[in-house]
Coordinates of C-alpha atoms in Angstrom, one line a residue:
M1 CA 52.4 30.4 79.3
T2 CA 55.7 32.5 79.1
D3 CA 56.7 30.6 76.0
I4 CA 53.6 32.0 74.2
F5 CA 53.8 35.7 75.0
P6 CA 54.7 38.3 74.0
I7 CA 52.6 38.3 70.8
I8 CA 54.7 38.3 67.6
W9 CA 52.3 40.5 65.6
S10 CA 54.3 40.1 62.4
D11 CA 53.5 36.3 62.6
F12 CA 50.0 36.6 63.9
H13 CA 47.3 35.0 61.9
F14 CA 44.3 32.7 62.4
L15 CA 44.5 28.9 61.6
R16 CA 40.7 28.8 60.7
P17 CA 39.8 32.3 59.6
H18 CA 36.5 31.3 58.2
F19 CA 35.1 31.1 61.7
L20 CA 35.5 34.8 62.0
W21 CA 32.2 35.2 60.2
G22 CA 30.7 34.2 63.5
F23 CA 31.2 37.8 64.6
A24 CA 28.4 38.7 62.3
G25 CA 26.1 36.5 64.3
V26 CA 27.4 37.9 67.5
A27 CA 26.6 41.4 66.3
V28 CA 22.9 40.4 65.3
I29 CA 22.4 38.7 68.7
L30 CA 23.6 41.9 70.6
I31 CA 21.3 44.2 68.6
L32 CA 18.3 41.9 69.0
G33 CA 19.0 41.6 72.8
L34 CA 19.2 45.4 73.1
L35 CA 16.1 46.0 71.2
N36 CA 14.4 43.5 73.3
A37 CA 15.4 45.1 76.4
R38 CA 14.3 48.5 75.2
E39 CA 10.9 47.3 74.2
N40 CA 10.5 45.7 77.6
A41 CA 11.3 49.2 79.2
G42 CA 8.4 50.8 77.3
W43 CA 5.6 49.4 79.3
K44 CA 6.9 51.0 82.6
K45 CA 5.1 54.2 81.8
H46 CA 1.9 52.5 82.0
I47 CA 2.4 51.9 85.5
A48 CA 1.4 54.6 88.1
A49 CA 4.6 56.4 89.4
H50 CA 3.8 55.7 93.0
L51 CA 3.6 52.0 92.3
R52 CA 6.7 51.6 90.1
P53 CA 9.1 51.1 93.1
F54 CA 7.0 48.2 94.3
V55 CA 6.3 46.5 90.8
I56 CA 9.7 46.9 89.1
S57 CA 13.0 45.7 90.7
K58 CA 15.5 48.5 91.0
G59 CA 18.3 48.1 88.4
S60 CA 16.8 45.2 86.5
A61 CA 16.8 47.2 83.2
S62 CA 20.5 48.1 83.5
I63 CA 21.4 44.5 84.5
K64 CA 19.7 43.2 81.4
I65 CA 21.6 45.5 79.2
V66 CA 24.9 44.5 80.9
M67 CA 24.1 40.9 80.4
Q68 CA 23.7 41.5 76.8
F69 CA 27.2 42.9 76.5
V70 CA 28.5 40.0 78.7
Q71 CA 26.9 37.6 76.3
A72 CA 28.4 39.3 73.4
I73 CA 31.9 39.2 75.0
A74 CA 31.6 35.6 75.7
L75 CA 30.4 34.7 72.2
S76 CA 33.2 36.8 70.8
C77 CA 35.8 34.9 72.8
A78 CA 34.3 31.7 71.6
V79 CA 34.5 32.8 67.9
L80 CA 38.1 33.8 68.4
A81 CA 38.8 30.5 70.0
L82 CA 37.3 28.7 66.9
A83 CA 39.3 30.8 64.5
G84 CA 42.4 29.6 66.1
P85 CA 44.8 32.8 66.7
T86 CA 48.5 31.9 66.6
W87 CA 51.7 33.7 66.2
K88 CA 54.3 31.0 67.3
K89 CA 55.3 27.5 66.0
V90 CA 55.5 24.4 68.0
Q91 CA 58.5 22.1 67.9
L92 CA 57.1 18.7 67.3
P93 CA 58.8 15.5 68.4
G94 CA 60.1 13.5 65.6
Q95 CA 58.5 10.2 64.7
I96 CA 60.5 7.1 65.2
L97 CA 60.4 4.8 62.3
E98 CA 62.1 1.5 61.2
T99 CA 64.4 1.5 58.2
P100 CA 63.8 -1.1 55.5
M101 CA 66.3 -3.0 53.5
V102 CA 66.2 -4.4 49.9
I103 CA 68.7 -7.0 48.6
L104 CA 69.2 -6.7 44.8
L105 CA 70.5 -10.0 43.1
D106 CA 71.9 -9.9 39.6
L107 CA 70.5 -12.9 37.7
S108 CA 72.2 -12.2 34.4
Q109 CA 74.1 -14.8 32.5
S110 CA 77.5 -13.3 33.5
M111 CA 76.8 -14.3 37.1
M112 CA 77.4 -17.9 36.0
A113 CA 81.2 -17.2 35.4
D114 CA 83.5 -19.1 37.6
D115 CA 86.3 -16.8 38.4
I116 CA 84.7 -16.8 41.9
Q117 CA 84.2 -20.4 43.0
P118 CA 81.9 -22.2 42.5
T119 CA 80.3 -19.5 40.4
R120 CA 79.6 -15.7 41.0
L121 CA 75.8 -16.4 41.6
E122 CA 76.4 -19.2 44.0
R123 CA 78.8 -17.1 46.1
A124 CA 76.4 -14.3 46.1
K125 CA 73.7 -16.8 47.4
F126 CA 76.2 -17.8 50.2
K127 CA 76.7 -14.3 51.1
I128 CA 73.0 -13.5 51.3
N129 CA 72.5 -16.5 53.6
D130 CA 75.4 -15.4 55.7
F131 CA 74.0 -11.8 55.9
L132 CA 70.7 -13.0 57.0
D133 CA 72.2 -15.3 59.6
S134 CA 73.8 -12.2 61.1
K135 CA 70.3 -11.1 62.0
P136 CA 70.3 -7.4 60.7
G137 CA 66.9 -7.0 62.5
A138 CA 65.3 -5.0 59.6
R139 CA 62.5 -6.0 57.3
V140 CA 64.3 -7.3 54.3
S141 CA 63.0 -7.8 50.7
L142 CA 64.6 -9.8 47.9
V143 CA 64.7 -8.5 44.3
G144 CA 66.0 -10.4 41.3
F145 CA 67.0 -8.4 38.2
A146 CA 68.2 -9.1 34.6
G147 CA 66.6 -7.4 31.7
T148 CA 63.6 -6.6 34.1
A149 CA 63.3 -6.5 37.8
H150 CA 60.9 -8.6 40.0
T151 CA 60.1 -8.9 43.7
I152 CA 61.0 -12.4 44.8
V153 CA 60.0 -11.7 48.6
P154 CA 58.5 -8.6 49.9
L155 CA 59.7 -6.9 53.0
T156 CA 59.6 -9.5 55.8
R157 CA 61.3 -10.3 59.1
D158 CA 61.0 -14.1 58.3
Y159 CA 64.4 -14.6 56.9
K160 CA 63.9 -18.3 56.4
I161 CA 61.4 -17.6 53.6
I162 CA 64.1 -15.5 51.8
K163 CA 66.8 -18.2 52.2
N164 CA 64.3 -20.9 50.8
H165 CA 63.8 -18.7 47.7
V166 CA 67.5 -17.9 47.3
E167 CA 68.4 -21.5 46.8
T168 CA 66.1 -21.8 43.7
L169 CA 67.3 -18.7 41.8
S170 CA 69.2 -18.9 38.4
P171 CA 69.2 -16.8 35.3
K172 CA 66.5 -19.3 33.8
V173 CA 63.7 -17.7 36.0
M174 CA 64.0 -14.3 34.5
P175 CA 61.7 -13.4 31.5
F176 CA 64.3 -11.3 29.7
L177 CA 68.1 -11.2 29.4
G178 CA 70.3 -8.3 30.5
S179 CA 71.4 -6.5 33.7
D180 CA 69.3 -3.4 34.2
L181 CA 70.4 -1.9 37.5
K182 CA 68.0 1.1 37.1
K183 CA 65.0 -1.0 37.0
A184 CA 66.2 -2.9 40.1
L185 CA 66.8 0.4 42.0
D186 CA 63.3 1.7 40.9
L187 CA 61.7 -1.4 42.2
A188 CA 63.7 -1.1 45.5
D189 CA 62.6 2.5 45.8
T190 CA 59.0 1.5 45.5
L191 CA 59.4 -1.2 48.1
M192 CA 60.9 1.1 50.6
S193 CA 58.3 3.9 50.0
I194 CA 56.0 2.4 52.6
T195 CA 57.9 4.5 55.1
T196 CA 59.6 7.8 55.0
A197 CA 62.7 6.3 56.9
P198 CA 65.8 6.0 54.9
G199 CA 66.5 2.4 53.6
T200 CA 69.4 0.3 52.7
V201 CA 69.9 -1.3 49.3
L202 CA 72.4 -4.2 49.2
V203 CA 73.6 -5.0 45.7
F204 CA 75.1 -8.2 44.5
S205 CA 76.2 -7.8 40.9
D206 CA 79.3 -8.2 38.5
D207 CA 78.6 -5.6 35.9
F208 CA 79.3 -2.0 36.7
D209 CA 80.0 0.5 34.0
N210 CA 79.7 4.2 33.4
Q211 CA 76.0 4.0 32.8
D212 CA 75.7 2.3 36.2
F213 CA 77.5 5.1 37.8
D214 CA 75.0 7.6 36.5
V215 CA 72.0 5.3 37.6
I216 CA 73.5 5.1 41.2
Q217 CA 74.2 8.8 41.4
N218 CA 70.6 9.7 40.3
F219 CA 69.3 7.3 42.8
I220 CA 71.3 8.9 45.6
E221 CA 70.9 12.4 44.4
P222 CA 67.7 12.8 42.5
L223 CA 67.9 15.4 39.7
K224 CA 64.3 16.7 40.4
S225 CA 64.6 16.8 44.1
T226 CA 65.9 19.8 46.1
T227 CA 67.0 17.4 48.8
P228 CA 69.4 14.4 48.5
S229 CA 68.1 11.0 49.0
R230 CA 68.8 9.5 52.5
N231 CA 69.0 5.9 51.2
K232 CA 72.2 4.0 51.4
I233 CA 73.6 1.7 48.9
E234 CA 75.9 -1.2 49.9
I235 CA 77.7 -2.8 46.8
M236 CA 79.3 -6.2 46.8
P237 CA 81.0 -6.8 43.3
M238 CA 80.8 -10.5 42.5
N239 CA 83.8 -10.7 40.0
T240 CA 87.6 -10.3 40.0
P241 CA 89.9 -8.0 38.0
S242 CA 91.1 -11.0 36.1
G243 CA 87.5 -12.0 35.2
A244 CA 86.2 -15.1 33.3
D245 CA 84.5 -16.0 30.2
V246 CA 80.7 -15.9 30.2
P247 CA 79.1 -19.5 29.9
A248 CA 76.7 -20.1 27.1
Y249 CA 73.0 -20.3 28.1
S250 CA 73.0 -24.0 27.2
G251 CA 75.7 -24.6 29.6
R252 CA 78.1 -25.8 27.0
G253 CA 81.0 -23.5 25.8
F254 CA 80.9 -19.8 26.2
L255 CA 79.0 -16.8 24.7
K256 CA 80.8 -15.2 21.8
N257 CA 81.0 -11.9 20.2
D258 CA 82.6 -11.6 16.8
G259 CA 83.9 -15.1 17.2
K260 CA 85.5 -14.4 20.6
A261 CA 84.4 -15.5 24.0
L262 CA 82.8 -12.8 26.0
H263 CA 84.9 -11.8 29.0
S264 CA 83.5 -10.3 32.1
S265 CA 86.0 -8.6 34.6
L266 CA 85.9 -6.1 37.5
N267 CA 86.0 -2.5 36.3
S268 CA 88.0 -0.9 39.2
A269 CA 87.9 2.6 37.8
V270 CA 84.1 2.8 37.6
L271 CA 83.8 1.1 41.1
S272 CA 86.2 3.8 42.5
Q273 CA 84.0 6.4 41.1
I274 CA 80.8 4.8 42.4
G275 CA 82.4 4.4 46.0
G276 CA 83.1 8.1 45.9
L277 CA 79.5 9.0 46.0
E278 CA 77.8 10.0 49.2
N279 CA 76.0 7.2 51.0
V280 CA 77.5 4.5 48.7
T281 CA 80.0 1.9 50.2
I282 CA 81.9 -0.8 48.2
H283 CA 82.6 -4.0 50.1
Q284 CA 85.3 -6.4 49.0
L285 CA 84.6 -10.1 49.2
T286 CA 86.1 -12.0 52.1
L287 CA 86.7 -15.6 52.6
D288 CA 84.8 -15.4 55.9
N289 CA 81.6 -13.7 56.8
S290 CA 83.2 -10.5 58.0
D291 CA 82.1 -8.6 55.1
V292 CA 78.4 -9.3 55.3
E293 CA 78.5 -9.2 59.3
L294 CA 79.7 -5.6 58.9
I295 CA 76.8 -4.7 56.7
A296 CA 74.4 -6.5 59.0
K297 CA 75.8 -4.5 62.0
N298 CA 75.5 -1.1 60.2
V299 CA 71.8 -1.9 59.4
S300 CA 71.1 -3.1 63.0
D301 CA 72.8 0.0 64.5
H302 CA 70.7 2.2 62.5
L303 CA 67.4 0.2 62.7
K304 CA 65.5 3.1 64.4
F305 CA 65.2 6.3 62.6
T306 CA 63.8 9.5 64.2
E307 CA 62.1 11.6 61.5
A308 CA 62.9 15.3 61.9
P309 CA 59.6 17.4 62.0
T310 CA 59.2 19.8 59.0
E311 CA 57.5 23.2 59.6
K312 CA 53.9 23.0 58.1
E313 CA 50.8 25.0 58.5
D314 CA 49.4 22.7 61.2
E315 CA 52.5 23.2 63.3
W316 CA 51.5 26.6 64.5
R317 CA 50.5 26.7 68.2
D318 CA 46.7 27.1 68.5
V319 CA 46.1 29.8 71.2
G320 CA 42.4 29.6 70.8
L321 CA 42.3 27.1 73.7
L322 CA 43.3 29.8 76.1
L323 CA 40.1 31.8 75.2
A324 CA 37.8 28.9 75.9
A325 CA 38.1 29.2 79.7
P326 CA 37.1 33.0 79.9
S327 CA 34.2 32.3 77.4
A328 CA 33.0 29.6 79.7
L329 CA 33.2 31.8 82.7
L330 CA 31.3 34.6 81.0
I331 CA 28.7 32.2 79.8
L332 CA 28.0 31.2 83.4
M333 CA 27.2 34.8 84.4
W334 CA 24.2 34.9 82.0
F335 CA 23.1 31.4 82.4
R336 CA 19.5 32.2 83.1
K337 CA 16.3 30.5 81.9
G338 CA 15.8 30.8 78.2
W339 CA 18.9 32.8 77.4
V340 CA 21.1 29.9 76.4
V341 CA 18.6 28.2 74.2
F342 CA 17.7 31.5 72.6
S343 CA 21.4 32.4 71.8
L344 CA 22.2 28.9 70.6
L345 CA 19.1 28.9 68.2
M346 CA 20.3 32.3 66.9
M347 CA 23.8 31.0 66.3
V348 CA 22.6 27.9 64.4
S349 CA 20.2 29.9 62.3
L350 CA 22.9 32.4 61.3
S351 CA 25.4 29.8 60.6
S352 CA 23.0 27.8 58.4
C353 CA 22.8 31.0 56.2
N354 CA 26.6 30.9 55.5
S355 CA 26.9 29.8 51.9
S356 CA 30.6 29.1 52.3
N357 CA 29.7 25.9 54.3
K358 CA 30.5 22.7 52.3
V359 CA 27.9 19.8 52.2
E360 CA 30.7 17.5 53.3
D361 CA 31.2 19.7 56.4
F362 CA 27.5 19.6 57.2
N363 CA 27.5 15.8 56.8
D364 CA 30.4 15.5 59.3
L365 CA 28.4 17.4 61.9
W366 CA 25.6 14.8 61.9
F367 CA 27.2 11.5 60.4
T368 CA 30.5 9.7 61.2
R369 CA 32.8 9.1 58.4
D370 CA 32.4 5.4 58.7
Y371 CA 28.5 5.7 58.4
Q372 CA 28.9 7.9 55.3
G373 CA 31.2 5.4 53.9
Q374 CA 28.7 2.6 54.6
K375 CA 26.0 4.5 52.6
E376 CA 28.5 4.9 49.7
S377 CA 29.2 1.2 49.8
K378 CA 25.6 0.1 49.8
A379 CA 25.2 2.4 46.7
G380 CA 28.1 0.5 45.0
H381 CA 30.4 3.4 45.1
F382 CA 33.3 1.4 46.8
V383 CA 36.2 3.8 46.0
E384 CA 34.3 6.8 47.4
A385 CA 33.3 4.7 50.4
A386 CA 37.0 3.8 51.0
N387 CA 37.9 7.4 51.0
L388 CA 35.3 8.1 53.6
Y389 CA 36.1 5.2 55.9
K390 CA 38.3 5.9 59.0
D391 CA 38.4 2.3 60.1
P392 CA 41.2 0.7 58.0
L393 CA 39.3 -2.7 58.0
R394 CA 36.3 -1.3 56.4
Q395 CA 38.5 0.8 54.0
G396 CA 40.4 -2.2 52.9
V397 CA 37.2 -4.1 52.3
A398 CA 35.9 -1.3 50.1
Y399 CA 39.2 -1.1 48.1
F400 CA 39.0 -4.9 47.8
K401 CA 35.5 -4.8 46.3
A402 CA 36.5 -2.1 43.9
G403 CA 39.4 -4.2 42.7
E404 CA 42.0 -1.7 44.0
Y405 CA 44.2 -4.3 45.7
D406 CA 47.2 -2.2 46.1
E407 CA 45.2 0.3 48.1
A408 CA 43.5 -2.6 50.0
I409 CA 46.9 -3.9 51.0
R410 CA 47.9 -0.5 52.3
A411 CA 44.6 -0.3 54.3
F412 CA 44.8 -3.8 55.8
S413 CA 48.4 -3.3 56.8
R414 CA 47.2 -0.6 59.3
D415 CA 44.9 -3.1 60.9
T416 CA 46.6 -5.1 63.6
S417 CA 43.8 -7.5 64.3
A418 CA 43.6 -11.1 63.2
M419 CA 40.9 -10.1 60.7
G420 CA 43.1 -7.5 59.3
A421 CA 46.0 -10.0 58.7
Y422 CA 43.7 -12.5 57.2
N423 CA 42.1 -10.0 54.7
L424 CA 45.8 -8.7 54.0
G425 CA 46.5 -12.2 52.8
L426 CA 43.5 -12.3 50.5
A427 CA 44.5 -8.9 49.0
Y428 CA 48.1 -10.2 48.5
V429 CA 46.7 -13.2 46.6
Q430 CA 44.6 -11.1 44.4
N431 CA 47.7 -9.0 43.7
G432 CA 49.8 -12.0 42.7
D433 CA 52.2 -11.8 45.7
L434 CA 51.8 -15.3 47.1
A435 CA 54.8 -15.1 49.4
A436 CA 53.5 -12.0 51.1
A437 CA 50.1 -13.7 51.3
Q438 CA 51.5 -16.7 53.2
L439 CA 53.3 -14.3 55.6
A440 CA 49.9 -12.4 56.3
F441 CA 48.1 -15.7 56.9
G442 CA 50.8 -16.7 59.3
E443 CA 50.3 -13.5 61.2
A444 CA 46.5 -14.1 61.4
I445 CA 47.1 -17.6 62.7
K446 CA 49.4 -16.1 65.4
L447 CA 46.9 -13.6 66.4
D448 CA 43.9 -16.0 66.2
P449 CA 45.0 -19.8 66.5
E450 CA 41.4 -20.9 65.9
N451 CA 41.2 -19.5 62.4
E452 CA 41.1 -22.7 60.4
T453 CA 40.5 -20.9 57.1
A454 CA 43.7 -18.9 57.5
R455 CA 45.6 -22.0 58.4
N456 CA 44.3 -24.0 55.4
N457 CA 45.3 -21.1 53.2
Y458 CA 48.7 -20.9 54.8
N459 CA 49.4 -24.6 54.3
K460 CA 48.1 -24.5 50.7
L461 CA 50.3 -21.5 49.9
G462 CA 53.2 -23.4 51.4
H463 CA 52.8 -26.3 49.0
V464 CA 52.7 -24.1 46.0
L465 CA 55.7 -21.9 47.0
E466 CA 57.8 -24.8 48.1
G467 CA 56.7 -27.4 45.6
E468 CA 56.1 -30.1 48.2
S469 CA 52.7 -31.3 47.5
E470 CA 51.7 -32.9 44.2
A471 CA 48.2 -33.3 45.5
S472 CA 47.7 -29.6 45.9
M473 CA 49.0 -29.1 42.4
A474 CA 46.7 -31.7 41.0
D475 CA 43.8 -29.5 42.1
A476 CA 45.0 -26.9 39.7
Q477 CA 44.4 -29.2 36.7
E478 CA 40.5 -28.5 36.8
A479 CA 39.3 -26.5 34.1
G480 CA 39.1 -22.8 34.8
A481 CA 38.0 -21.3 31.6
E482 CA 34.8 -20.1 33.3
K483 CA 36.7 -18.6 36.2
G484 CA 36.0 -15.0 35.3
K485 CA 32.3 -15.7 34.6
A486 CA 31.9 -17.7 37.9
K487 CA 33.7 -15.1 39.9
N488 CA 31.4 -12.3 38.6
E489 CA 28.4 -14.4 39.3
Q490 CA 29.7 -15.2 42.8
N491 CA 30.5 -11.6 43.6
K492 CA 27.2 -10.0 42.6
S493 CA 26.2 -9.9 46.3
P494 CA 28.3 -7.5 48.3
E495 CA 27.9 -10.0 51.2
D496 CA 29.5 -12.9 49.5
L497 CA 33.2 -12.5 48.9
S498 CA 34.1 -16.2 49.2
G499 CA 34.9 -16.6 45.5
G500 CA 33.7 -20.2 45.9
G501 CA 30.0 -19.9 45.0
Q502 CA 28.9 -20.8 48.6
K503 CA 26.6 -18.4 50.6
A504 CA 28.4 -16.6 53.4
T505 CA 27.2 -17.4 56.8
K506 CA 25.4 -14.9 59.0
K507 CA 28.4 -14.3 61.2
D508 CA 30.6 -13.8 58.1
M509 CA 28.1 -11.1 56.7
E510 CA 28.0 -9.2 60.0
K511 CA 31.8 -9.0 60.0
E512 CA 32.0 -8.2 56.3
R513 CA 34.6 -11.0 56.0
L514 CA 36.5 -11.7 52.8
E515 CA 36.2 -15.3 52.0
E516 CA 37.9 -15.5 48.6
T517 CA 40.2 -18.3 49.9
V518 CA 43.4 -19.5 48.3
N519 CA 42.0 -23.1 48.3
T520 CA 39.1 -22.1 46.1
D521 CA 41.5 -20.1 43.7
I522 CA 43.6 -23.3 43.4
R523 CA 40.6 -25.6 42.6
K524 CA 39.2 -23.2 39.9
A525 CA 42.5 -22.3 38.3
K526 CA 43.3 -23.3 34.8
E527 CA 46.2 -25.5 33.6
Q528 CA 48.4 -23.6 31.4
D529 CA 52.1 -24.2 30.4
E530 CA 52.5 -20.7 28.8
V531 CA 51.1 -17.2 29.3
P532 CA 48.0 -16.8 27.0
V533 CA 48.8 -15.3 23.6
D534 CA 45.8 -13.1 23.8
F535 CA 46.9 -11.7 27.2
K536 CA 46.6 -8.0 27.3
S537 CA 48.4 -5.9 29.9
G538 CA 46.3 -3.5 32.1
E539 CA 43.2 -5.7 32.0
N540 CA 41.8 -7.2 35.2
N541 CA 42.9 -10.8 34.4
N542 CA 42.9 -13.2 37.3
Q543 CA 46.6 -13.8 38.2
Q544 CA 45.9 -17.4 39.5
M545 CA 44.7 -18.3 35.9
V546 CA 48.3 -18.4 35.0
M547 CA 50.3 -18.9 38.3
M548 CA 48.0 -21.6 39.9
Q549 CA 48.8 -24.2 37.3
K550 CA 50.2 -27.7 37.2
L551 CA 53.8 -27.2 38.4
D552 CA 56.7 -29.6 38.7
D553 CA 58.3 -30.0 42.1
D554 CA 60.7 -27.2 41.3
P555 CA 60.0 -23.7 42.9
A556 CA 62.2 -22.2 40.2
R557 CA 59.6 -23.1 37.6
F558 CA 56.9 -21.2 39.6
L559 CA 59.0 -18.2 39.9
M560 CA 59.7 -18.3 36.1
K561 CA 55.9 -18.4 35.5
K562 CA 55.2 -15.6 37.9
F563 CA 57.8 -13.2 36.5
E564 CA 56.6 -14.1 33.0
F565 CA 53.2 -13.2 34.1
E566 CA 54.2 -10.0 35.7
A567 CA 56.1 -8.9 32.6
K568 CA 53.0 -9.4 30.4
R569 CA 50.6 -7.8 32.9
K570 CA 52.7 -4.8 33.5
N571 CA 54.0 -4.6 29.9
L572 CA 57.6 -4.8 31.1
K573 CA 60.3 -4.6 28.3
P574 CA 64.0 -4.8 28.6
N575 CA 66.2 -1.7 27.8
P576 CA 67.5 -2.5 24.1
D577 CA 70.8 -0.6 25.0
E578 CA 71.6 -3.1 27.9
K579 CA 74.0 -5.8 27.2
P580 CA 72.1 -9.1 26.9
W581 CA 74.5 -10.9 29.2

C-alpha cells in the first residue's frame, strides 16, 4: 500500500476513462430515489395526527434518504474502479525467451576451390557437423545461399536432420549463381523473428568485400531503427590469403575472365573492418574443433534471454481494485428487498443508451470469442473467424481453411497438444516445408503414440526427404493434372479436409481434424521433371504438384527442385550486380 501513495497528481489519469459516463447513471438513480422518497412522504398528511406515531416508524423517511446517498456513493466507487484510476507505473518482470540460431552456408561456385582441403565447401560441412556435435542447445536453422537464399532446414533441435541435409549440399542445388549475403541475412532475420530474443547468425562463406561490409553493418545497425539490433554474427571465412582458382561448373578446368582464371582469396582488410563492428566476431579456422566449440559454448551460455520490460500504457498500476472493497461494503448497507434489482435495471437501461458502445463490445458481453468465431466460420468467413478465436487450434484450422498457411503455422505452433502438432505438420506440407512437417509429425507421435496417421505421414516424408524408398516415389507417378479440381471438390464441405475424397468420420468432424495427409498428396502428385513453363508466382498453386514427383535416390535433386519451385513461386531473382561465382 505504501508504494502507491502519496498520489502523484501530475501523472494521475484513468486507464478506461469511458466508464466515467457511468456517473450520469448514478446521478439519475439518486434523483429518482430522492423523488420517490419525497412522494412516499406525501401520504403522511392523510393520517390523523394522533395516529401517526403508531402507523409510521420514527425516522424511516430520513433513513431512506440516507440510504439513497449511500447507494450513490457505492455506485460512484464502482464507477471509479471501472475507470481505472492510476498515477504510478509497475515494474513488470522480464520474459524469459530462448535465443535462436541460423547457419548460413555459401553455396556459390567459389566454395569449390581447394586452397582449403578437400574443398572450401567440404571443410565448411565438416565444421557445421562439428558445431552441431558440440551441442549448442539452441534451435538451429540451416540456410543455403548463392544468387538467392533458401531455407534448407527450419529452426529445430533435431541436429541429425540438419547433418543429413548438409551432406547433400553443393552449388548444383541452387537455382541461381552468385553469392548474395544480403538475401541470406534477410532470410535469417525472418526465421529468427518468431521470437523477440536476440539470435545468432553463423556464416560460412569465402567472399567478403566492401558491399558485404555495408550489408552486415545494416543488419547489425538498421538505418530505419532507433535502437541497434541485438543479433550477433559469427563469421568463419572459408578461404586463405593465398587463395585458389575457381573451378569451372563442369568440374573441368577453371572459370575465366578475360582469358585469365578467376582467383578467389581472403580479403583481410575487409574482414578487419567487419570484425570491428559491434556484435560481429571473426573466427579463424583451426585444425581441431576448438573454433566451433567456442561458438557453441557462447550460444549455450546465452541460451536464455530475459527480455527487459518496456514502458507501455498497460503497465500503469490499476488502483481501481482498491475501490472495489469499499463499494461492496456500502452495497451491503442498502441490500434490501427490491433495491438491488431496481438499481441494476436502471444501470443497464442507462448503459444501453450510450451510443459510444461498440457492437463488438456488446457481443463480448454475451458470447465468447470462440463462439463468435464459430459463427463466422459457418458463414464461410474463415479469416474473420481466425481473428476472433482464442483457441489456437481453432484459429489454426480457420487459417488453414482460408489458405493462409503461414498464419496457420503460427497458430498451431502455440498449441502443445498432439492434435496441434499433427495439424502443424499438415500446414507445413501445404507451405512446402517438408522437413519441418516431418518434425511436427514426429512431435505428434511423441505426444500420441497411437496416432497412426501421423506415423504414416512421418515415414512417408522420411522416404521423400532421404530418398530411401523407390516405392514411395513410384506413387508420385500417377497423373495429377486434375489435382486442383479434385481438391476443390473434396474441400467443398468444411467438415472434410482429408484431401483424399473420403468422407470424414464422425469423430473427425467433431474434432475438426485436418485430414489432408501427406500420403494422399503423394498419390495424387504429378510427375514433372521441370517447373511448369506457365507457372505464375503469387497464385495458389499446389506445391506438391512440383515437389512430389519422381525423384532419383538423391536428396540433392529434391532440394534442387524445391529451391527452383520456391524461386518461381516467390518470383525470386538474383542481384545482377553480384558476381556470378
